[in-house]
C-alpha cells in the first residue's frame, strides 16, 4: 500500500546528471511513466533502476526534454523539473532561436465511458501524419465529435494493443503523442504480461517435442459500449486502480474554434 511519502513523489522528474547529462527519473517505478519516457527517447541507465537518460542529447536535448515535460503534464502526469527544462519558464519572450519547439501533442489518446479508447489530433498540417496513421491502425474520424474512434466490435484488449502499435509508429515518424495516465498504465501492464507469457512459452518449448505441441487459447473481452444507440449495455472491465474519470481528448489541445 502506498505510503503518504510515496504519494508526495512526482510521477516523473527531469534534470541534469553529472555523468549522464539530461535524465528523467521514475521515482514511483510506474510502468506507465516508463512507457511514456521511452516514447520521448529516454532510455534506462544500467545499474540505476529508476533513471533514464535522453538519447542523442546533442540533437536539441534541452528543447526535446522541455517538450517532453510539457506533454507529460498535458497528459496528467505530475512532473518535477530543473528550471532549465520548465516549459512555464521558457514560455516568456526570448530570441526565436532559443525558443523550445511547440509543446502541443500531435495526437492524444484517452478512454471515453461510452466510446471506448478514442483519439484526437491537433489542428493544422503538422498532425496530418497522425491522422493518416490513426486510419491505418483502424480508427475512423467522427465528424460530429471531431475525434477518432475504433469499430464498436473492438474489445478493450485489442484497443490497448492498437494504441501501443500506433504510438510506436507515430514516434518513428517524429510525432508527439499524449496518452491518458491510467490508459498508459494499462497498456504498459498489457505489454509486460505479453512479454512474460512469451518468455514462459519459450522456456516450455525446451521441454516439449513436436509430438506434443503447446496450444494457446485467445481470450476476448466484450467491449464496454453502454449507452450507444442500438447497443445493449455491457459491463466495463474491472480496473485494478482507481476508476478513470471521463475524459474528452479534445481538452488535450487548446483550440480556437
mmCIF file of C-alpha atoms in Angstrom:
data_model
loop_
_atom_site.group_PDB
_atom_site.id
_atom_site.type_symbol
_atom_site.label_atom_id
_atom_site.label_comp_id
_atom_site.label_asym_id
_atom_site.label_seq_id
_atom_site.Cartn_x
_atom_site.Cartn_y
_atom_site.Cartn_z
ATOM 1 C CA UNK A 1 0.000 0.000 0.000
ATOM 2 C CA UNK A 2 1.472 3.389 -0.993
ATOM 3 C CA UNK A 3 2.690 5.488 1.929
ATOM 4 C CA UNK A 4 1.939 9.225 2.302
ATOM 5 C CA UNK A 5 5.560 9.904 1.350
ATOM 6 C CA UNK A 6 5.069 7.877 -1.833
ATOM 7 C CA UNK A 7 2.011 9.949 -2.769
ATOM 8 C CA UNK A 8 4.050 13.156 -2.474
ATOM 9 C CA UNK A 9 6.575 11.948 -5.042
ATOM 10 C CA UNK A 10 6.193 13.175 -8.634
ATOM 11 C CA UNK A 11 5.413 10.680 -11.377
ATOM 12 C CA UNK A 12 8.490 11.876 -13.305
ATOM 13 C CA UNK A 13 11.401 14.228 -12.555
ATOM 14 C CA UNK A 14 13.642 15.745 -15.235
ATOM 15 C CA UNK A 15 17.043 17.362 -14.715
ATOM 16 C CA UNK A 16 20.784 17.099 -15.334
ATOM 17 C CA UNK A 17 23.082 14.388 -14.033
ATOM 18 C CA UNK A 18 26.859 14.942 -13.692
ATOM 19 C CA UNK A 19 27.624 11.704 -15.550
ATOM 20 C CA UNK A 20 24.625 11.092 -17.836
ATOM 21 C CA UNK A 21 23.584 14.597 -18.826
ATOM 22 C CA UNK A 22 19.841 15.132 -19.343
ATOM 23 C CA UNK A 23 17.956 12.480 -17.413
ATOM 24 C CA UNK A 24 14.498 11.623 -16.139
ATOM 25 C CA UNK A 25 13.678 9.617 -13.054
ATOM 26 C CA UNK A 26 10.670 7.426 -12.351
ATOM 27 C CA UNK A 27 10.593 7.602 -8.524
ATOM 28 C CA UNK A 28 7.343 5.668 -8.173
ATOM 29 C CA UNK A 29 8.529 2.947 -10.612
ATOM 30 C CA UNK A 30 5.291 3.331 -12.595
ATOM 31 C CA UNK A 31 5.094 1.215 -15.728
ATOM 32 C CA UNK A 32 3.077 3.957 -17.438
ATOM 33 C CA UNK A 33 5.769 6.569 -16.743
ATOM 34 C CA UNK A 34 8.478 4.217 -18.032
ATOM 35 C CA UNK A 35 6.474 3.586 -21.214
ATOM 36 C CA UNK A 36 5.943 7.294 -21.832
ATOM 37 C CA UNK A 37 9.618 8.126 -21.167
ATOM 38 C CA UNK A 38 10.697 5.536 -23.710
ATOM 39 C CA UNK A 39 8.415 7.226 -26.250
ATOM 40 C CA UNK A 40 10.244 10.512 -25.605
ATOM 41 C CA UNK A 41 13.595 8.792 -26.259
ATOM 42 C CA UNK A 42 14.658 8.395 -22.621
ATOM 43 C CA UNK A 43 16.299 5.016 -22.055
ATOM 44 C CA UNK A 44 17.105 3.108 -18.818
ATOM 45 C CA UNK A 45 20.541 3.697 -17.317
ATOM 46 C CA UNK A 46 22.214 0.382 -16.346
ATOM 47 C CA UNK A 47 22.549 -0.171 -12.585
ATOM 48 C CA UNK A 48 20.256 2.805 -11.862
ATOM 49 C CA UNK A 49 16.747 1.289 -11.554
ATOM 50 C CA UNK A 50 14.693 4.493 -11.763
ATOM 51 C CA UNK A 51 16.959 6.602 -14.008
ATOM 52 C CA UNK A 52 16.508 7.233 -17.749
ATOM 53 C CA UNK A 53 18.961 9.163 -19.944
ATOM 54 C CA UNK A 54 17.917 11.123 -23.025
ATOM 55 C CA UNK A 55 19.381 9.684 -26.217
ATOM 56 C CA UNK A 56 21.231 11.878 -28.739
ATOM 57 C CA UNK A 57 21.419 14.816 -26.353
ATOM 58 C CA UNK A 58 23.480 16.817 -28.812
ATOM 59 C CA UNK A 59 20.376 16.979 -31.024
ATOM 60 C CA UNK A 60 18.473 19.800 -29.256
ATOM 61 C CA UNK A 61 18.480 17.890 -25.983
ATOM 62 C CA UNK A 62 17.145 20.777 -23.898
ATOM 63 C CA UNK A 63 14.314 21.523 -26.318
ATOM 64 C CA UNK A 64 13.307 17.850 -26.548
ATOM 65 C CA UNK A 65 13.346 17.441 -22.767
ATOM 66 C CA UNK A 66 11.301 20.628 -22.292
ATOM 67 C CA UNK A 67 8.747 19.436 -24.821
ATOM 68 C CA UNK A 68 8.550 16.032 -23.092
ATOM 69 C CA UNK A 69 7.838 17.759 -19.767
ATOM 70 C CA UNK A 70 5.054 19.830 -21.314
ATOM 71 C CA UNK A 71 3.429 16.817 -22.985
ATOM 72 C CA UNK A 72 3.619 14.708 -19.834
ATOM 73 C CA UNK A 73 1.933 17.472 -17.865
ATOM 74 C CA UNK A 74 -0.758 17.891 -20.521
ATOM 75 C CA UNK A 75 -1.436 14.157 -20.246
ATOM 76 C CA UNK A 76 -1.931 14.457 -16.481
ATOM 77 C CA UNK A 77 1.433 13.366 -15.070
ATOM 78 C CA UNK A 78 2.989 15.134 -12.079
ATOM 79 C CA UNK A 79 6.421 16.261 -13.287
ATOM 80 C CA UNK A 80 9.183 17.978 -11.291
ATOM 81 C CA UNK A 81 11.910 19.680 -13.349
ATOM 82 C CA UNK A 82 15.041 21.747 -13.116
ATOM 83 C CA UNK A 83 14.416 25.340 -14.167
ATOM 84 C CA UNK A 84 16.205 24.769 -17.482
ATOM 85 C CA UNK A 85 13.507 22.291 -18.576
ATOM 86 C CA UNK A 86 10.429 24.052 -17.190
ATOM 87 C CA UNK A 87 8.096 24.991 -20.083
ATOM 88 C CA UNK A 88 6.410 27.691 -17.986
ATOM 89 C CA UNK A 89 9.737 29.483 -17.548
ATOM 90 C CA UNK A 90 10.654 29.008 -21.194
ATOM 91 C CA UNK A 91 7.364 30.460 -22.468
ATOM 92 C CA UNK A 92 8.330 34.106 -21.912
ATOM 93 C CA UNK A 93 9.844 36.392 -24.547
ATOM 94 C CA UNK A 94 13.066 35.005 -25.933
ATOM 95 C CA UNK A 95 15.027 35.130 -29.158
ATOM 96 C CA UNK A 96 13.411 32.905 -31.767
ATOM 97 C CA UNK A 97 16.441 30.627 -31.956
ATOM 98 C CA UNK A 98 16.234 29.946 -28.193
ATOM 99 C CA UNK A 99 12.560 29.060 -28.066
ATOM 100 C CA UNK A 100 11.786 25.385 -27.498
ATOM 101 C CA UNK A 101 9.731 23.531 -30.101
ATOM 102 C CA UNK A 102 5.943 23.695 -29.826
ATOM 103 C CA UNK A 103 4.572 21.607 -26.983
ATOM 104 C CA UNK A 104 1.144 20.748 -28.358
ATOM 105 C CA UNK A 105 0.852 16.983 -28.966
ATOM 106 C CA UNK A 106 0.072 15.849 -32.495
ATOM 107 C CA UNK A 107 -2.180 13.036 -31.221
ATOM 108 C CA UNK A 108 -3.812 12.358 -27.838
ATOM 109 C CA UNK A 109 -5.375 9.083 -26.682
ATOM 110 C CA UNK A 110 -7.966 8.804 -23.909
ATOM 111 C CA UNK A 111 -10.730 6.466 -22.756
ATOM 112 C CA UNK A 112 -14.360 7.531 -23.111
ATOM 113 C CA UNK A 113 -17.031 5.812 -20.944
ATOM 114 C CA UNK A 114 -19.256 5.007 -23.950
ATOM 115 C CA UNK A 115 -16.974 5.181 -26.982
ATOM 116 C CA UNK A 116 -14.037 3.277 -25.531
ATOM 117 C CA UNK A 117 -10.494 4.264 -26.492
ATOM 118 C CA UNK A 118 -10.584 7.360 -28.686
ATOM 119 C CA UNK A 119 -8.034 9.716 -30.217
ATOM 120 C CA UNK A 120 -7.892 13.387 -31.108
ATOM 121 C CA UNK A 121 -5.441 15.249 -33.298
ATOM 122 C CA UNK A 122 -4.107 18.786 -33.318
ATOM 123 C CA UNK A 123 -5.310 21.241 -35.918
ATOM 124 C CA UNK A 124 -3.214 22.056 -38.926
ATOM 125 C CA UNK A 125 -0.998 20.217 -41.357
ATOM 126 C CA UNK A 126 1.544 19.238 -38.671
ATOM 127 C CA UNK A 127 -0.790 16.477 -37.441
ATOM 128 C CA UNK A 128 -1.632 15.113 -40.901
ATOM 129 C CA UNK A 129 0.741 12.192 -40.389
ATOM 130 C CA UNK A 130 -1.002 11.370 -37.116
ATOM 131 C CA UNK A 131 -4.410 11.305 -38.797
ATOM 132 C CA UNK A 132 -3.118 9.021 -41.538
ATOM 133 C CA UNK A 133 -1.541 6.646 -39.017
ATOM 134 C CA UNK A 134 -4.739 6.555 -36.950
ATOM 135 C CA UNK A 135 -6.706 5.479 -40.010
ATOM 136 C CA UNK A 136 -4.003 2.962 -40.902
ATOM 137 C CA UNK A 137 -4.404 1.366 -37.450
ATOM 138 C CA UNK A 138 -8.186 1.156 -37.579
ATOM 139 C CA UNK A 139 -9.503 4.466 -36.224
ATOM 140 C CA UNK A 140 -12.173 6.372 -38.136
ATOM 141 C CA UNK A 141 -12.990 10.071 -37.851
ATOM 142 C CA UNK A 142 -16.281 11.042 -36.219
ATOM 143 C CA UNK A 143 -17.095 14.434 -37.783
ATOM 144 C CA UNK A 144 -19.779 15.370 -35.254
ATOM 145 C CA UNK A 145 -17.420 14.887 -32.280
ATOM 146 C CA UNK A 146 -14.186 15.682 -34.157
ATOM 147 C CA UNK A 147 -12.445 12.644 -32.655
ATOM 148 C CA UNK A 148 -11.304 9.257 -33.922
ATOM 149 C CA UNK A 149 -12.997 6.054 -32.741
ATOM 150 C CA UNK A 150 -12.464 2.338 -33.264
ATOM 151 C CA UNK A 151 -15.143 -0.029 -34.604
ATOM 152 C CA UNK A 152 -17.690 -0.862 -31.935
ATOM 153 C CA UNK A 153 -16.722 -4.547 -32.134
ATOM 154 C CA UNK A 154 -13.179 -3.776 -30.909
ATOM 155 C CA UNK A 155 -12.687 -5.139 -27.390
ATOM 156 C CA UNK A 156 -10.596 -3.235 -24.860
ATOM 157 C CA UNK A 157 -7.559 -5.528 -25.019
ATOM 158 C CA UNK A 158 -7.398 -5.120 -28.788
ATOM 159 C CA UNK A 159 -7.834 -1.353 -28.412
ATOM 160 C CA UNK A 160 -4.888 -1.180 -25.992
ATOM 161 C CA UNK A 161 -2.761 -3.065 -28.490
ATOM 162 C CA UNK A 162 -3.762 -0.656 -31.259
ATOM 163 C CA UNK A 163 -2.793 2.345 -29.131
ATOM 164 C CA UNK A 164 0.606 0.770 -28.429
ATOM 165 C CA UNK A 165 1.381 -0.034 -32.075
ATOM 166 C CA UNK A 166 0.029 3.290 -33.362
ATOM 167 C CA UNK A 167 2.079 5.191 -30.781
ATOM 168 C CA UNK A 168 5.251 3.371 -31.820
ATOM 169 C CA UNK A 169 4.582 4.206 -35.474
ATOM 170 C CA UNK A 170 3.969 7.864 -34.585
ATOM 171 C CA UNK A 171 7.194 8.091 -32.585
ATOM 172 C CA UNK A 172 9.074 6.654 -35.568
ATOM 173 C CA UNK A 173 7.525 9.472 -37.637
ATOM 174 C CA UNK A 174 8.694 12.043 -35.049
ATOM 175 C CA UNK A 175 5.133 12.828 -33.944
ATOM 176 C CA UNK A 176 4.398 13.801 -30.343
ATOM 177 C CA UNK A 177 1.802 11.659 -28.551
ATOM 178 C CA UNK A 178 -0.014 12.206 -25.241
ATOM 179 C CA UNK A 179 -1.685 9.248 -23.521
ATOM 180 C CA UNK A 180 -4.056 9.456 -20.547
ATOM 181 C CA UNK A 181 -2.074 8.183 -17.494
ATOM 182 C CA UNK A 182 -4.422 5.342 -16.497
ATOM 183 C CA UNK A 183 -4.681 4.250 -20.120
ATOM 184 C CA UNK A 184 -0.886 4.254 -20.473
ATOM 185 C CA UNK A 185 -0.648 2.233 -17.254
ATOM 186 C CA UNK A 186 -2.962 -0.457 -18.656
ATOM 187 C CA UNK A 187 -1.028 -0.528 -21.947
ATOM 188 C CA UNK A 188 2.253 -0.983 -20.088
ATOM 189 C CA UNK A 189 0.744 -3.755 -17.945
ATOM 190 C CA UNK A 190 -0.569 -5.494 -21.076
ATOM 191 C CA UNK A 191 2.871 -5.340 -22.714
ATOM 192 C CA UNK A 192 4.511 -6.702 -19.559
ATOM 193 C CA UNK A 193 2.040 -9.605 -19.447
ATOM 194 C CA UNK A 194 2.655 -10.373 -23.116
ATOM 195 C CA UNK A 195 6.429 -10.461 -22.574
ATOM 196 C CA UNK A 196 6.038 -12.711 -19.536
ATOM 197 C CA UNK A 197 3.753 -15.087 -21.435
ATOM 198 C CA UNK A 198 6.173 -15.224 -24.373
ATOM 199 C CA UNK A 199 9.102 -15.956 -22.057
ATOM 200 C CA UNK A 200 7.202 -18.786 -20.366
ATOM 201 C CA UNK A 201 6.281 -20.231 -23.737
ATOM 202 C CA UNK A 202 9.907 -20.165 -24.866
ATOM 203 C CA UNK A 203 11.016 -21.904 -21.667
ATOM 204 C CA UNK A 204 8.296 -24.550 -22.000
ATOM 205 C CA UNK A 205 9.326 -25.229 -25.598
ATOM 206 C CA UNK A 206 12.607 -26.557 -24.264
ATOM 207 C CA UNK A 207 10.713 -29.399 -22.584
ATOM 208 C CA UNK A 208 8.286 -30.099 -25.436
ATOM 209 C CA UNK A 209 8.696 -32.191 -28.579
ATOM 210 C CA UNK A 210 6.919 -31.740 -31.886
ATOM 211 C CA UNK A 211 4.614 -34.598 -30.925
ATOM 212 C CA UNK A 212 3.190 -32.615 -28.023
ATOM 213 C CA UNK A 213 2.767 -29.003 -29.198
ATOM 214 C CA UNK A 214 1.558 -26.413 -26.727
ATOM 215 C CA UNK A 215 -1.637 -24.706 -27.810
ATOM 216 C CA UNK A 216 -2.705 -21.251 -26.595
ATOM 217 C CA UNK A 217 -6.278 -20.057 -26.146
ATOM 218 C CA UNK A 218 -7.118 -16.452 -27.027
ATOM 219 C CA UNK A 219 -9.314 -14.542 -24.604
ATOM 220 C CA UNK A 220 -11.673 -11.915 -25.972
ATOM 221 C CA UNK A 221 -13.307 -9.353 -23.698
ATOM 222 C CA UNK A 222 -16.635 -7.760 -24.507
ATOM 223 C CA UNK A 223 -16.343 -4.061 -25.411
ATOM 224 C CA UNK A 224 -17.760 -1.501 -22.999
ATOM 225 C CA UNK A 225 -20.245 0.314 -25.145
ATOM 226 C CA UNK A 226 -23.108 1.062 -22.756
ATOM 227 C CA UNK A 227 -25.330 3.910 -23.765
ATOM 228 C CA UNK A 228 -24.728 3.822 -27.520
ATOM 229 C CA UNK A 229 -27.856 3.806 -29.700
ATOM 230 C CA UNK A 230 -28.964 0.340 -30.648
ATOM 231 C CA UNK A 231 -26.419 -1.391 -28.433
ATOM 232 C CA UNK A 232 -27.166 -3.273 -25.256
ATOM 233 C CA UNK A 233 -25.167 -2.049 -22.233
ATOM 234 C CA UNK A 234 -22.177 -4.201 -21.420
ATOM 235 C CA UNK A 235 -20.307 -4.104 -18.128
ATOM 236 C CA UNK A 236 -16.913 -2.436 -18.382
ATOM 237 C CA UNK A 237 -13.869 -4.493 -17.330
ATOM 238 C CA UNK A 238 -12.863 -4.093 -13.708
ATOM 239 C CA UNK A 239 -9.901 -1.782 -13.200
ATOM 240 C CA UNK A 240 -7.087 -2.609 -10.852
ATOM 241 C CA UNK A 241 -6.646 1.005 -9.765
ATOM 242 C CA UNK A 242 -8.983 3.963 -9.174
ATOM 243 C CA UNK A 243 -11.633 4.491 -11.816
ATOM 244 C CA UNK A 244 -10.633 6.878 -14.571
ATOM 245 C CA UNK A 245 -12.782 9.953 -14.872
ATOM 246 C CA UNK A 246 -14.468 10.502 -18.248
ATOM 247 C CA UNK A 247 -12.054 12.377 -20.445
ATOM 248 C CA UNK A 248 -12.769 14.270 -23.599
ATOM 249 C CA UNK A 249 -9.481 14.018 -25.519
ATOM 250 C CA UNK A 250 -10.185 17.305 -27.212
ATOM 251 C CA UNK A 251 -9.225 19.111 -23.995
ATOM 252 C CA UNK A 252 -5.657 17.979 -24.627
ATOM 253 C CA UNK A 253 -5.464 20.716 -27.206
ATOM 254 C CA UNK A 254 -6.043 24.429 -26.842
ATOM 255 C CA UNK A 255 -8.135 25.029 -29.930
ATOM 256 C CA UNK A 256 -9.696 28.236 -31.151
ATOM 257 C CA UNK A 257 -12.867 27.212 -32.811
#
